[in-house]
Coordinates of C-alpha atoms and ligand atoms in Angstrom, one line a residue:
M1 CA 128.4 76.0 71.8
T2 CA 131.7 74.7 70.5
A3 CA 134.8 76.7 69.7
K4 CA 134.1 76.0 66.0
T5 CA 131.0 78.1 66.0
R6 CA 132.1 81.1 67.9
T7 CA 134.4 83.9 67.1
L8 CA 137.2 84.4 69.5
L9 CA 138.9 87.7 69.0
S10 CA 142.3 87.5 67.5
L11 CA 143.8 90.8 66.7
A12 CA 146.5 89.0 64.8
T13 CA 144.1 87.4 62.3
G14 CA 143.3 90.7 60.6
L15 CA 139.8 89.4 59.7
S16 CA 137.3 92.1 59.1
L17 CA 134.4 92.4 61.4
L18 CA 132.0 91.3 58.8
I19 CA 133.8 88.2 58.0
A20 CA 134.3 87.5 61.7
A21 CA 130.7 88.2 62.5
G22 CA 129.7 85.7 59.8
C23 CA 131.8 83.1 61.5
S24 CA 130.1 83.8 64.8
S25 CA 126.8 82.5 63.6
N26 CA 125.5 80.8 66.6
Q27 CA 123.5 78.2 64.7
P28 CA 125.8 75.5 63.7
G29 CA 125.6 75.0 60.0
N30 CA 124.1 78.4 59.4
T31 CA 126.0 79.9 56.5
E32 CA 123.6 82.8 55.8
A33 CA 125.2 84.9 58.4
S34 CA 128.3 85.4 56.2
N35 CA 126.0 87.2 53.8
T36 CA 125.6 90.0 56.3
E37 CA 127.3 92.6 54.1
S38 CA 125.3 92.1 51.0
E39 CA 122.0 91.2 52.5
P40 CA 121.2 93.0 55.7
S41 CA 117.9 91.8 57.1
Q42 CA 114.9 94.1 56.9
A43 CA 114.9 95.0 60.6
G44 CA 118.6 95.6 60.5
E45 CA 121.3 94.4 62.8
I46 CA 123.6 95.4 65.7
N47 CA 127.2 94.5 66.3
L48 CA 128.0 93.3 69.8
Y49 CA 131.4 92.9 71.4
S50 CA 131.1 90.7 74.5
A51 CA 133.6 89.5 77.1
R52 CA 131.0 87.1 78.5
H53 CA 131.2 83.6 77.0
Y54 CA 128.2 81.5 77.9
D55 CA 126.1 79.4 75.6
S56 CA 122.9 80.7 77.2
D57 CA 123.9 84.3 76.1
D58 CA 123.8 83.1 72.6
A59 CA 120.3 81.6 73.1
L60 CA 119.2 85.0 74.4
Y61 CA 120.5 86.8 71.4
E62 CA 118.6 84.4 69.1
N63 CA 115.4 85.2 71.1
F64 CA 116.0 88.9 70.6
T65 CA 116.3 88.3 66.9
K66 CA 113.2 86.2 66.8
E67 CA 111.2 89.0 68.6
T68 CA 112.5 92.0 66.8
G69 CA 114.0 90.8 63.6
I70 CA 117.2 92.6 64.5
K71 CA 120.2 90.4 63.9
I72 CA 123.1 90.3 66.3
N73 CA 126.7 90.0 65.0
L74 CA 128.7 88.8 68.0
I75 CA 132.4 89.2 68.5
E76 CA 133.8 87.7 71.7
G77 CA 137.1 88.3 73.4
K78 CA 139.0 89.4 76.5
E79 CA 137.7 92.8 77.7
S80 CA 141.1 94.5 77.4
D81 CA 141.4 93.3 73.8
L82 CA 137.9 94.3 72.9
I83 CA 138.4 97.8 74.4
E84 CA 141.7 98.1 72.5
R85 CA 140.0 97.0 69.3
I86 CA 137.2 99.5 69.6
K87 CA 139.8 102.3 70.2
N88 CA 141.7 101.2 67.2
E89 CA 138.6 101.1 65.0
G90 CA 137.9 104.7 66.0
D91 CA 135.3 106.6 64.0
N92 CA 134.8 103.6 61.8
S93 CA 134.0 101.2 64.5
P94 CA 131.0 99.1 63.6
V95 CA 130.3 98.1 67.2
D96 CA 127.1 99.1 68.9
V97 CA 127.1 97.4 72.3
F98 CA 129.9 96.4 74.6
I99 CA 129.3 93.8 77.3
T100 CA 131.7 92.8 80.0
V101 CA 132.0 91.7 83.7
D102 CA 132.9 93.7 86.7
V103 CA 132.4 97.4 87.2
G104 CA 136.2 97.8 87.1
N105 CA 136.1 96.8 83.4
L106 CA 133.0 98.9 82.6
W107 CA 134.7 101.9 84.3
K108 CA 137.8 101.3 82.2
A109 CA 135.7 101.2 79.0
Q110 CA 134.2 104.5 80.0
E111 CA 137.5 106.0 80.9
E112 CA 139.0 104.9 77.6
G113 CA 136.2 106.8 75.8
I114 CA 134.6 103.9 74.0
L115 CA 131.2 104.3 75.5
Q116 CA 128.5 107.0 75.2
P117 CA 125.8 108.0 77.7
I118 CA 122.3 107.1 76.8
S119 CA 119.0 107.7 78.4
S120 CA 116.3 105.1 78.7
D121 CA 113.2 105.2 80.9
I122 CA 113.0 101.4 80.8
L123 CA 116.6 100.9 82.0
E124 CA 116.2 103.6 84.6
K125 CA 113.1 101.9 85.9
N126 CA 114.4 98.3 85.7
I127 CA 117.9 98.7 87.1
P128 CA 118.5 99.9 90.6
E129 CA 120.4 103.2 90.7
N130 CA 123.4 101.9 92.5
L131 CA 124.0 99.3 89.7
R132 CA 124.2 101.6 86.8
E133 CA 126.3 104.6 85.8
D134 CA 124.6 107.9 86.6
E135 CA 124.8 109.4 83.2
G136 CA 123.9 106.2 81.4
Y137 CA 127.4 105.1 80.2
W138 CA 126.8 101.6 81.4
F139 CA 124.1 99.4 83.0
G140 CA 124.4 96.4 85.3
L141 CA 122.6 93.3 84.0
T142 CA 123.6 90.7 86.5
K143 CA 124.9 90.6 90.1
R144 CA 127.5 88.5 91.7
A145 CA 128.4 88.4 95.4
R146 CA 132.0 88.1 96.7
L147 CA 131.5 85.7 99.6
I148 CA 133.5 83.5 102.0
V149 CA 133.9 79.8 101.4
Y150 CA 135.2 77.7 104.3
N151 CA 136.3 74.2 104.9
K152 CA 133.5 72.6 106.9
D153 CA 135.9 70.3 108.9
K154 CA 138.0 73.3 110.1
V155 CA 135.7 76.3 110.4
K156 CA 132.2 76.8 111.7
A157 CA 129.9 79.4 110.3
E158 CA 129.9 81.0 113.8
D159 CA 133.6 81.7 113.4
L160 CA 132.9 84.0 110.5
S161 CA 131.4 87.5 110.5
T162 CA 132.9 90.2 108.3
Y163 CA 135.5 90.9 105.6
E164 CA 137.2 93.1 108.3
N165 CA 137.4 90.1 110.7
L166 CA 139.6 88.2 108.2
A167 CA 142.4 90.7 109.0
T168 CA 142.5 89.6 112.6
P169 CA 145.3 87.3 114.0
E170 CA 142.7 84.5 114.4
W171 CA 143.1 83.8 110.6
K172 CA 146.9 83.7 110.4
G173 CA 148.0 81.3 107.7
R174 CA 144.4 80.3 106.8
I175 CA 143.3 82.5 103.9
C176 CA 143.5 81.8 100.1
I177 CA 142.7 84.5 97.6
R178 CA 143.7 85.2 94.0
S179 CA 146.2 87.9 93.1
S180 CA 145.9 91.7 93.3
S181 CA 145.9 91.9 89.5
N182 CA 142.5 90.4 89.5
I183 CA 139.7 93.0 89.0
Y184 CA 137.3 91.3 91.5
N185 CA 139.8 91.9 94.3
Q186 CA 140.5 95.4 93.1
S187 CA 136.8 96.2 93.2
L188 CA 136.5 94.6 96.7
V189 CA 139.4 96.7 98.0
A190 CA 137.9 99.8 96.3
S191 CA 134.6 99.1 98.1
K192 CA 136.5 99.0 101.4
I193 CA 138.2 102.4 100.6
E194 CA 134.7 103.8 99.8
E195 CA 133.3 102.4 103.1
L196 CA 136.2 102.8 105.5
G197 CA 138.5 105.4 104.0
E198 CA 141.9 104.7 102.5
E199 CA 143.9 104.4 105.7
K200 CA 141.6 101.8 107.3
A201 CA 141.3 99.9 104.0
E202 CA 145.1 99.7 103.8
E203 CA 145.3 98.4 107.4
W204 CA 142.7 95.8 106.4
V205 CA 144.6 94.8 103.3
K206 CA 147.8 94.4 105.4
G207 CA 146.0 92.3 107.9
V208 CA 144.5 90.0 105.3
V209 CA 147.8 89.6 103.4
N210 CA 149.5 88.8 106.8
N211 CA 147.0 85.9 107.1
F212 CA 147.5 84.4 103.6
A213 CA 148.0 80.6 103.6
R214 CA 150.0 80.9 100.4
E215 CA 151.1 83.4 97.8
P216 CA 148.1 84.3 95.6
E217 CA 147.7 81.9 92.6
G218 CA 145.0 80.6 90.3
N219 CA 141.4 81.8 89.8
D220 CA 138.4 81.7 92.1
T221 CA 137.9 78.0 91.4
S222 CA 141.5 77.3 92.5
Q223 CA 140.8 79.0 95.8
I224 CA 137.7 76.8 96.4
E225 CA 139.7 73.7 95.6
A226 CA 142.4 74.8 98.0
V227 CA 139.8 75.2 100.7
A228 CA 138.3 71.8 100.0
S229 CA 141.7 70.1 100.1
G230 CA 142.6 71.8 103.4
E231 CA 145.5 73.9 102.0
C232 CA 143.6 76.9 103.5
D233 CA 140.6 77.2 105.7
V234 CA 138.8 80.1 104.0
A235 CA 138.7 82.0 100.7
L236 CA 137.0 84.9 99.1
V237 CA 135.3 84.1 95.8
N238 CA 132.5 85.2 93.5
S239 CA 129.2 83.4 94.2
Y240 CA 128.9 81.9 90.7
Y241 CA 132.1 79.8 91.0
V242 CA 130.5 78.0 94.0
A243 CA 127.2 77.5 92.2
R244 CA 129.0 76.3 89.1
L245 CA 130.8 73.6 91.2
M246 CA 127.5 72.6 92.9
R247 CA 125.7 72.3 89.5
S248 CA 128.5 70.2 87.9
D249 CA 127.8 66.6 86.9
D250 CA 131.5 65.8 87.5
A251 CA 131.8 63.7 90.7
K252 CA 135.1 65.3 91.7
K253 CA 133.6 68.8 91.5
K254 CA 130.6 67.6 93.5
E255 CA 132.9 66.3 96.1
I256 CA 134.7 69.6 96.4
A257 CA 131.4 71.4 96.7
A258 CA 130.3 69.0 99.5
K259 CA 133.4 69.9 101.6
I260 CA 132.8 73.7 101.6
G261 CA 130.4 76.0 103.3
V262 CA 129.3 79.3 102.1
F263 CA 129.1 82.5 104.2
F264 CA 127.8 85.9 103.3
P265 CA 129.9 88.4 105.2
N266 CA 128.9 91.8 106.8
Q267 CA 125.3 90.8 107.3
E268 CA 125.2 92.9 110.5
S269 CA 126.9 95.8 108.9
G270 CA 127.0 97.1 105.3
G271 CA 126.0 93.8 103.5
T272 CA 128.0 91.5 101.3
H273 CA 130.0 93.0 98.4
I274 CA 128.2 93.0 95.1
N275 CA 129.5 93.4 91.7
I276 CA 127.9 93.3 88.2
S277 CA 128.3 92.3 84.6
G278 CA 126.9 95.0 82.4
A279 CA 126.6 96.7 79.0
G280 CA 127.0 100.1 77.4
V281 CA 126.4 101.6 74.0
T282 CA 129.6 102.4 72.2
I283 CA 130.8 105.8 71.3
N284 CA 130.3 105.6 67.5
A285 CA 127.4 103.0 67.5
P286 CA 126.0 103.0 63.9
H287 CA 122.7 101.6 65.2
K288 CA 122.3 103.5 68.5
E289 CA 118.5 103.1 68.8
K290 CA 118.6 99.3 68.2
A291 CA 121.5 99.1 70.6
I292 CA 119.4 100.7 73.3
A293 CA 116.5 98.4 72.5
F294 CA 118.8 95.4 72.8
I295 CA 120.0 96.5 76.3
E296 CA 116.4 97.2 77.3
Y297 CA 115.5 93.7 76.1
L298 CA 118.2 92.3 78.4
T299 CA 116.3 93.7 81.4
S300 CA 113.1 92.0 80.4
P301 CA 112.1 89.2 82.9
E302 CA 112.6 86.5 80.4
A303 CA 116.0 87.7 79.4
Q304 CA 117.1 88.4 83.0
E305 CA 116.3 84.9 84.0
I306 CA 118.4 83.4 81.1
F307 CA 121.2 85.9 81.4
A308 CA 121.7 85.4 85.1
D309 CA 121.3 81.6 84.9
G310 CA 124.0 81.4 82.2
N311 CA 126.7 82.2 84.7
N312 CA 124.8 81.4 87.9
E313 CA 124.4 85.0 88.9
Y314 CA 121.6 87.1 90.4
P315 CA 119.3 89.1 88.1
V316 CA 119.4 92.9 88.7
V317 CA 115.7 93.3 88.0
S318 CA 113.6 92.8 91.1
G319 CA 111.0 90.1 91.0
V320 CA 113.1 87.9 88.7
S321 CA 114.4 84.8 90.5
E322 CA 117.8 83.2 90.3
N323 CA 118.3 79.6 89.5
E324 CA 117.7 76.9 92.1
T325 CA 121.4 76.4 92.9
V326 CA 122.0 80.1 93.4
K327 CA 118.9 80.3 95.5
A328 CA 120.2 77.4 97.6
L329 CA 123.2 79.6 98.6
G330 CA 120.8 81.4 100.7
N331 CA 119.2 84.8 101.2
F332 CA 121.5 87.6 102.2
K333 CA 121.7 91.3 102.7
E334 CA 123.7 92.9 99.9
S335 CA 125.8 96.0 100.0
E336 CA 124.0 99.0 98.6
L337 CA 127.1 100.9 97.8
D338 CA 127.0 102.6 94.4
V339 CA 129.1 100.2 92.3
E340 CA 130.4 103.2 90.4
S341 CA 132.6 103.9 93.3
Y342 CA 134.6 100.7 92.7
G343 CA 135.7 102.3 89.4
E344 CA 136.4 105.7 90.9
K345 CA 138.5 104.1 93.6
N346 CA 140.2 101.5 91.4
A347 CA 143.5 103.3 91.0
D348 CA 143.7 103.9 94.8
A349 CA 142.8 100.2 95.4
V350 CA 145.7 99.0 93.2
K351 CA 148.1 101.3 95.2
V352 CA 146.7 100.2 98.5
M353 CA 147.1 96.5 97.6
D354 CA 150.7 97.2 96.3
R355 CA 151.7 98.9 99.6
G356 CA 150.0 96.2 101.5
G357 CA 152.1 93.5 99.9
W358 CA 149.3 91.7 98.1
K359 CA 151.1 90.0 95.2
Ligands
FE401 FE1 134.8 85.2 86.9

Protein backbone atom coordinates (compact mmCIF):
# COMPACT_ATOMS: atom_id res chain seq x y z
CA MET A 1 0.00 0.00 0.00
CA THR A 2 1.33 3.43 -0.85
CA ALA A 3 1.31 6.50 1.32
CA LYS A 4 -1.29 7.93 -1.01
CA THR A 5 -3.94 5.44 -0.10
CA ARG A 6 -3.56 5.35 3.62
CA THR A 7 -4.48 7.84 6.23
CA LEU A 8 -1.70 8.86 8.49
CA LEU A 9 -2.90 10.63 11.55
CA SER A 10 -2.13 14.28 11.63
CA LEU A 11 -3.69 16.14 14.47
CA ALA A 12 -2.77 19.36 12.73
CA THR A 13 -4.87 18.70 9.66
CA GLY A 14 -8.14 19.03 11.52
CA LEU A 15 -9.83 16.65 9.11
CA SER A 16 -12.90 15.01 10.51
CA LEU A 17 -12.82 11.28 11.05
CA LEU A 18 -15.30 10.66 8.30
CA ILE A 19 -13.31 12.54 5.72
CA ALA A 20 -10.13 10.89 6.91
CA ALA A 21 -11.75 7.49 6.92
CA GLY A 22 -12.79 8.06 3.35
CA CYS A 23 -9.20 8.77 2.38
CA SER A 24 -8.11 5.58 4.06
CA SER A 25 -9.92 3.43 1.55
CA ASN A 26 -7.54 0.56 1.02
CA GLN A 27 -8.52 -0.11 -2.53
CA PRO A 28 -6.69 2.34 -4.73
CA GLY A 29 -9.16 4.21 -6.84
CA ASN A 30 -12.08 3.38 -4.59
CA THR A 31 -13.98 6.58 -4.06
CA GLU A 32 -17.10 5.06 -2.56
CA ALA A 33 -15.54 5.08 0.85
CA SER A 34 -15.87 8.84 1.05
CA ASN A 35 -19.64 8.38 1.01
CA THR A 36 -19.52 6.72 4.42
CA GLU A 37 -21.50 9.46 6.08
CA SER A 38 -24.45 9.51 3.74
CA GLU A 39 -24.56 5.86 2.71
CA PRO A 40 -23.63 3.51 5.49
CA SER A 41 -23.63 -0.08 4.26
CA GLN A 42 -26.46 -2.38 5.36
CA ALA A 43 -24.32 -4.37 7.76
CA GLY A 44 -22.85 -1.21 9.19
CA GLU A 45 -19.30 -0.29 9.95
CA ILE A 46 -16.68 0.03 12.62
CA ASN A 47 -14.04 2.66 13.12
CA LEU A 48 -10.58 1.33 13.81
CA TYR A 49 -7.54 3.25 15.06
CA SER A 50 -4.38 1.26 14.51
CA ALA A 51 -0.72 1.82 15.34
CA ARG A 52 0.24 -1.16 13.17
CA HIS A 53 1.08 -0.30 9.58
CA TYR A 54 1.29 -3.37 7.38
CA ASP A 55 -0.23 -3.95 3.96
CA SER A 56 -1.40 -7.41 4.99
CA ASP A 57 -3.45 -5.92 7.82
CA ASP A 58 -5.41 -4.05 5.17
CA ALA A 59 -6.02 -7.28 3.25
CA LEU A 60 -7.34 -8.79 6.44
CA TYR A 61 -9.77 -5.94 7.01
CA GLU A 62 -11.04 -6.38 3.46
CA ASN A 63 -11.62 -10.08 4.15
CA PHE A 64 -13.62 -9.22 7.26
CA THR A 65 -15.79 -6.87 5.23
CA LYS A 66 -16.30 -9.55 2.57
CA GLU A 67 -17.36 -12.07 5.21
CA THR A 68 -19.57 -9.88 7.34
CA GLY A 69 -20.48 -6.89 5.21
CA ILE A 70 -19.17 -4.68 8.03
CA LYS A 71 -17.03 -1.92 6.63
CA ILE A 72 -13.86 -0.86 8.43
CA ASN A 73 -12.84 2.77 8.52
CA LEU A 74 -9.15 2.79 9.35
CA ILE A 75 -7.12 5.58 10.88
CA GLU A 76 -3.42 4.92 11.40
CA GLY A 77 -0.98 6.79 13.56
CA LYS A 78 1.54 6.65 16.36
CA GLU A 79 0.05 4.99 19.46
CA SER A 80 0.58 8.06 21.65
CA ASP A 81 -1.15 10.31 19.07
CA LEU A 82 -4.05 7.90 18.70
CA ILE A 83 -4.53 7.63 22.47
CA GLU A 84 -4.45 11.42 22.75
CA ARG A 85 -6.92 11.71 19.90
CA ILE A 86 -9.38 9.30 21.50
CA LYS A 87 -9.11 11.20 24.80
CA ASN A 88 -9.75 14.50 23.04
CA GLU A 89 -12.74 13.08 21.18
CA GLY A 90 -14.22 12.08 24.52
CA ASP A 91 -17.88 11.05 24.54
CA ASN A 92 -18.15 11.84 20.85
CA SER A 93 -15.34 9.56 19.82
CA PRO A 94 -16.39 7.51 16.79
CA VAL A 95 -13.67 4.90 17.39
CA ASP A 96 -14.63 1.30 18.19
CA VAL A 97 -11.35 -0.61 18.24
CA PHE A 98 -7.78 0.38 19.14
CA ILE A 99 -4.87 -1.77 17.90
CA THR A 100 -1.28 -1.27 18.97
CA VAL A 101 1.98 -3.10 19.63
CA ASP A 102 3.58 -3.96 22.97
CA VAL A 103 1.77 -4.54 26.25
CA GLY A 104 3.30 -1.31 27.54
CA ASN A 105 1.18 0.62 25.04
CA LEU A 106 -1.99 -1.42 25.63
CA TRP A 107 -1.52 -0.86 29.34
CA LYS A 108 -1.13 2.89 28.78
CA ALA A 109 -4.33 2.93 26.74
CA GLN A 110 -6.13 1.18 29.59
CA GLU A 111 -4.65 3.55 32.17
CA GLU A 112 -5.68 6.58 30.11
CA GLY A 113 -9.24 5.28 30.25
CA ILE A 114 -9.79 4.89 26.51
CA LEU A 115 -10.67 1.18 26.64
CA GLN A 116 -13.59 -0.75 28.11
CA PRO A 117 -13.67 -4.33 29.38
CA ILE A 118 -15.54 -6.80 27.22
CA SER A 119 -16.36 -10.44 27.65
CA SER A 120 -16.15 -12.93 24.80
CA ASP A 121 -16.10 -16.70 25.09
CA ILE A 122 -14.36 -16.91 21.73
CA LEU A 123 -11.53 -14.60 22.78
CA GLU A 124 -11.20 -16.31 26.16
CA LYS A 125 -10.99 -19.68 24.46
CA ASN A 126 -8.65 -18.66 21.63
CA ILE A 127 -6.12 -16.48 23.47
CA PRO A 128 -3.95 -17.88 26.27
CA GLU A 129 -4.72 -16.26 29.61
CA ASN A 130 -1.27 -14.73 30.06
CA LEU A 131 -1.60 -12.88 26.75
CA ARG A 132 -4.81 -10.97 27.52
CA GLU A 133 -6.00 -8.57 30.19
CA ASP A 134 -7.92 -10.31 32.98
CA GLU A 135 -11.04 -8.18 32.76
CA GLY A 136 -11.06 -8.02 28.97
CA TYR A 137 -9.62 -4.53 28.43
CA TRP A 138 -7.23 -5.82 25.76
CA PHE A 139 -6.32 -9.02 23.97
CA GLY A 140 -3.02 -10.21 22.47
CA LEU A 141 -3.25 -11.00 18.76
CA THR A 142 0.38 -11.73 17.85
CA LYS A 143 3.54 -12.57 19.76
CA ARG A 144 7.11 -11.41 19.34
CA ALA A 145 10.19 -12.74 21.14
CA ARG A 146 12.99 -10.47 22.38
CA LEU A 147 16.04 -12.51 21.49
CA ILE A 148 19.81 -12.26 21.23
CA VAL A 149 21.48 -11.77 17.86
CA TYR A 150 25.21 -12.37 17.71
CA ASN A 151 28.07 -11.91 15.28
CA LYS A 152 28.91 -15.42 14.10
CA ASP A 153 32.62 -14.57 13.64
CA LYS A 154 32.98 -13.41 17.23
CA VAL A 155 30.51 -15.36 19.29
CA LYS A 156 29.51 -19.00 19.44
CA ALA A 157 26.03 -20.03 20.45
CA GLU A 158 27.62 -21.96 23.34
CA ASP A 159 28.84 -18.64 24.78
CA LEU A 160 25.23 -17.53 25.22
CA SER A 161 22.73 -18.61 27.82
CA THR A 162 20.50 -16.06 29.54
CA TYR A 163 19.56 -12.38 29.68
CA GLU A 164 21.13 -12.43 33.15
CA ASN A 165 24.45 -13.66 31.74
CA LEU A 166 24.72 -10.52 29.58
CA ALA A 167 25.38 -8.58 32.79
CA THR A 168 28.59 -10.50 33.54
CA PRO A 169 32.09 -9.01 32.84
CA GLU A 170 32.53 -11.47 29.96
CA TRP A 171 30.41 -9.13 27.81
CA LYS A 172 32.22 -5.88 28.65
CA GLY A 173 32.07 -3.48 25.68
CA ARG A 174 30.20 -5.99 23.50
CA ILE A 175 26.45 -5.25 23.78
CA CYS A 176 24.32 -3.01 21.55
CA ILE A 177 20.75 -2.16 22.47
CA ARG A 178 18.34 0.68 21.83
CA SER A 179 17.48 3.37 24.36
CA SER A 180 15.55 3.10 27.61
CA SER A 181 12.80 5.26 26.13
CA ASN A 182 11.89 2.31 23.93
CA ILE A 183 8.86 0.40 25.18
CA TYR A 184 10.30 -3.02 24.21
CA ASN A 185 13.20 -2.53 26.60
CA GLN A 186 10.93 -1.12 29.29
CA SER A 187 8.78 -4.25 29.02
CA LEU A 188 11.84 -6.51 29.17
CA VAL A 189 13.10 -4.78 32.31
CA ALA A 190 9.59 -4.91 33.78
CA SER A 191 9.59 -8.67 33.17
CA LYS A 192 12.89 -8.93 35.05
CA ILE A 193 11.41 -6.98 37.97
CA GLU A 194 8.47 -9.39 37.94
CA GLU A 195 10.79 -12.42 37.88
CA LEU A 196 13.72 -11.33 40.02
CA GLY A 197 12.42 -8.47 42.15
CA GLU A 198 13.38 -4.82 41.77
CA GLU A 199 16.77 -5.01 43.47
CA LYS A 200 18.11 -7.87 41.37
CA ALA A 201 16.60 -6.38 38.22
CA GLU A 202 18.46 -3.14 38.92
CA GLU A 203 21.71 -5.02 39.42
CA TRP A 204 21.08 -6.71 36.09
CA VAL A 205 20.42 -3.41 34.34
CA LYS A 206 23.62 -1.92 35.78
CA GLY A 207 25.62 -4.92 34.62
CA VAL A 208 24.20 -4.76 31.10
CA VAL A 209 24.72 -0.98 30.86
CA ASN A 210 28.29 -1.51 32.01
CA ASN A 211 28.77 -3.85 29.04
CA PHE A 212 27.39 -1.50 26.36
CA ALA A 213 29.59 -1.23 23.26
CA ARG A 214 28.16 2.23 22.60
CA GLU A 215 25.52 4.64 23.86
CA PRO A 216 22.07 3.39 22.85
CA GLU A 217 21.03 4.67 19.42
CA GLY A 218 18.73 3.63 16.58
CA ASN A 219 16.02 1.00 16.41
CA ASP A 220 16.26 -2.78 16.58
CA THR A 221 17.37 -2.98 12.94
CA SER A 222 20.27 -0.62 13.73
CA GLN A 223 21.37 -2.97 16.50
CA ILE A 224 21.40 -5.93 14.10
CA GLU A 225 23.42 -3.89 11.59
CA ALA A 226 25.91 -2.97 14.32
CA VAL A 227 26.30 -6.65 15.22
CA ALA A 228 26.82 -7.60 11.57
CA SER A 229 29.42 -4.85 11.07
CA GLY A 230 31.29 -5.92 14.20
CA GLU A 231 30.66 -2.71 16.15
CA CYS A 232 29.24 -4.96 18.85
CA ASP A 233 29.11 -8.70 19.35
CA VAL A 234 25.57 -9.18 20.61
CA ALA A 235 22.28 -7.27 20.68
CA LEU A 236 18.78 -7.76 22.06
CA VAL A 237 16.09 -7.31 19.41
CA ASN A 238 12.54 -8.36 18.60
CA SER A 239 12.31 -11.50 16.50
CA TYR A 240 10.44 -9.92 13.59
CA TYR A 241 13.32 -7.52 12.83
CA VAL A 242 15.53 -10.53 12.18
CA ALA A 243 12.92 -12.31 10.06
CA ARG A 244 12.30 -9.11 8.09
CA LEU A 245 15.99 -8.91 7.16
CA MET A 246 16.09 -12.59 6.25
CA ARG A 247 13.04 -12.24 4.00
CA SER A 248 14.32 -9.13 2.27
CA ASP A 249 15.18 -9.22 -1.45
CA ASP A 250 17.80 -6.53 -0.88
CA ALA A 251 21.27 -8.08 -1.25
CA LYS A 252 22.75 -5.85 1.46
CA LYS A 253 20.11 -6.91 3.96
CA LYS A 254 20.58 -10.56 3.07
CA GLU A 255 24.30 -10.12 3.69
CA ILE A 256 23.59 -8.65 7.13
CA ALA A 257 21.26 -11.54 7.93
CA ALA A 258 23.94 -14.04 6.88
CA LYS A 259 26.45 -12.60 9.36
CA ILE A 260 24.29 -12.98 12.43
CA GLY A 261 23.12 -15.86 14.54
CA VAL A 262 19.94 -15.98 16.57
CA PHE A 263 19.78 -17.21 20.15
CA PHE A 264 16.71 -17.68 22.35
CA PRO A 265 17.81 -16.91 25.91
CA ASN A 266 16.67 -18.51 29.19
CA GLN A 267 15.76 -21.86 27.69
CA GLU A 268 16.88 -23.65 30.85
CA SER A 269 15.04 -21.22 33.10
CA GLY A 270 11.91 -19.11 32.62
CA GLY A 271 11.92 -19.01 28.80
CA THR A 272 12.49 -16.24 26.26
CA HIS A 273 10.74 -12.89 26.83
CA ILE A 274 7.49 -12.61 24.89
CA ASN A 275 5.49 -9.51 24.06
CA ILE A 276 2.34 -8.99 22.01
CA SER A 277 0.51 -6.71 19.66
CA GLY A 278 -3.14 -6.51 20.54
CA ALA A 279 -6.51 -4.82 20.48
CA GLY A 280 -9.16 -3.45 22.78
CA VAL A 281 -12.68 -2.08 22.43
CA THR A 282 -12.71 1.66 23.08
CA ILE A 283 -14.59 3.27 25.93
CA ASN A 284 -17.35 4.94 23.90
CA ALA A 285 -17.47 2.49 21.00
CA PRO A 286 -20.64 3.29 19.03
CA HIS A 287 -20.59 -0.21 17.49
CA LYS A 288 -19.53 -2.33 20.44
CA GLU A 289 -20.96 -5.68 19.26
CA LYS A 290 -19.40 -5.33 15.82
CA ALA A 291 -16.13 -4.30 17.45
CA ILE A 292 -16.11 -7.51 19.47
CA ALA A 293 -16.96 -9.54 16.37
CA PHE A 294 -14.02 -7.92 14.60
CA ILE A 295 -11.52 -8.77 17.34
CA GLU A 296 -12.94 -12.29 17.46
CA TYR A 297 -12.41 -12.52 13.70
CA LEU A 298 -8.75 -11.57 14.20
CA THR A 299 -8.33 -14.77 16.25
CA SER A 300 -9.70 -17.01 13.50
CA PRO A 301 -7.03 -19.32 12.03
CA GLU A 302 -7.13 -17.56 8.66
CA ALA A 303 -6.79 -14.10 10.18
CA GLN A 304 -4.13 -15.20 12.65
CA GLU A 305 -1.96 -16.50 9.86
CA ILE A 306 -2.19 -13.30 7.85
CA PHE A 307 -1.93 -10.97 10.85
CA ALA A 308 1.18 -12.70 12.20
CA ASP A 309 2.77 -13.01 8.77
CA GLY A 310 2.34 -9.30 8.07
CA ASN A 311 4.98 -8.44 10.64
CA ASN A 312 6.75 -11.81 10.84
CA GLU A 313 5.32 -12.53 14.27
CA TYR A 314 3.98 -15.60 16.05
CA PRO A 315 0.21 -16.23 16.11
CA VAL A 316 -1.31 -16.29 19.62
CA VAL A 317 -3.79 -19.01 18.73
CA SER A 318 -2.37 -22.48 19.12
CA GLY A 319 -2.31 -24.68 16.05
CA VAL A 320 -1.79 -21.76 13.68
CA SER A 321 1.70 -21.77 12.22
CA GLU A 322 4.05 -18.88 11.67
CA ASN A 323 5.58 -18.12 8.26
CA GLU A 324 8.56 -20.16 7.00
CA THR A 325 11.17 -17.53 7.87
CA VAL A 326 9.91 -17.18 11.41
CA LYS A 327 9.75 -20.95 11.70
CA ALA A 328 13.38 -21.12 10.58
CA LEU A 329 14.41 -19.04 13.60
CA GLY A 330 13.78 -22.22 15.55
CA ASN A 331 11.56 -23.64 18.24
CA PHE A 332 11.98 -22.26 21.70
CA LYS A 333 10.53 -22.21 25.17
CA GLU A 334 8.71 -18.97 25.75
CA SER A 335 8.22 -17.17 29.03
CA GLU A 336 4.79 -17.79 30.49
CA LEU A 337 4.76 -14.65 32.59
CA ASP A 338 1.48 -12.80 32.54
CA VAL A 339 2.29 -9.98 30.09
CA GLU A 340 0.00 -7.71 32.08
CA SER A 341 2.80 -7.51 34.64
CA TYR A 342 4.93 -5.59 32.10
CA GLY A 343 2.37 -2.82 32.26
CA GLU A 344 2.02 -2.94 36.03
CA LYS A 345 5.80 -2.74 36.42
CA ASN A 346 6.41 -0.23 33.62
CA ALA A 347 6.87 2.80 35.87
CA ASP A 348 9.27 0.85 38.10
CA ALA A 349 11.17 -0.34 35.04
CA VAL A 350 11.64 3.23 33.81
CA LYS A 351 13.03 4.23 37.23
CA VAL A 352 15.30 1.19 37.41
CA MET A 353 16.72 1.93 33.95
CA ASP A 354 17.24 5.56 34.89
CA ARG A 355 19.10 4.65 38.09
CA GLY A 356 21.06 2.06 36.15
CA GLY A 357 22.34 4.70 33.71
CA TRP A 358 20.55 3.27 30.65
CA LYS A 359 20.30 6.31 28.38
FE1 LIG B 1 8.98 -2.80 16.27
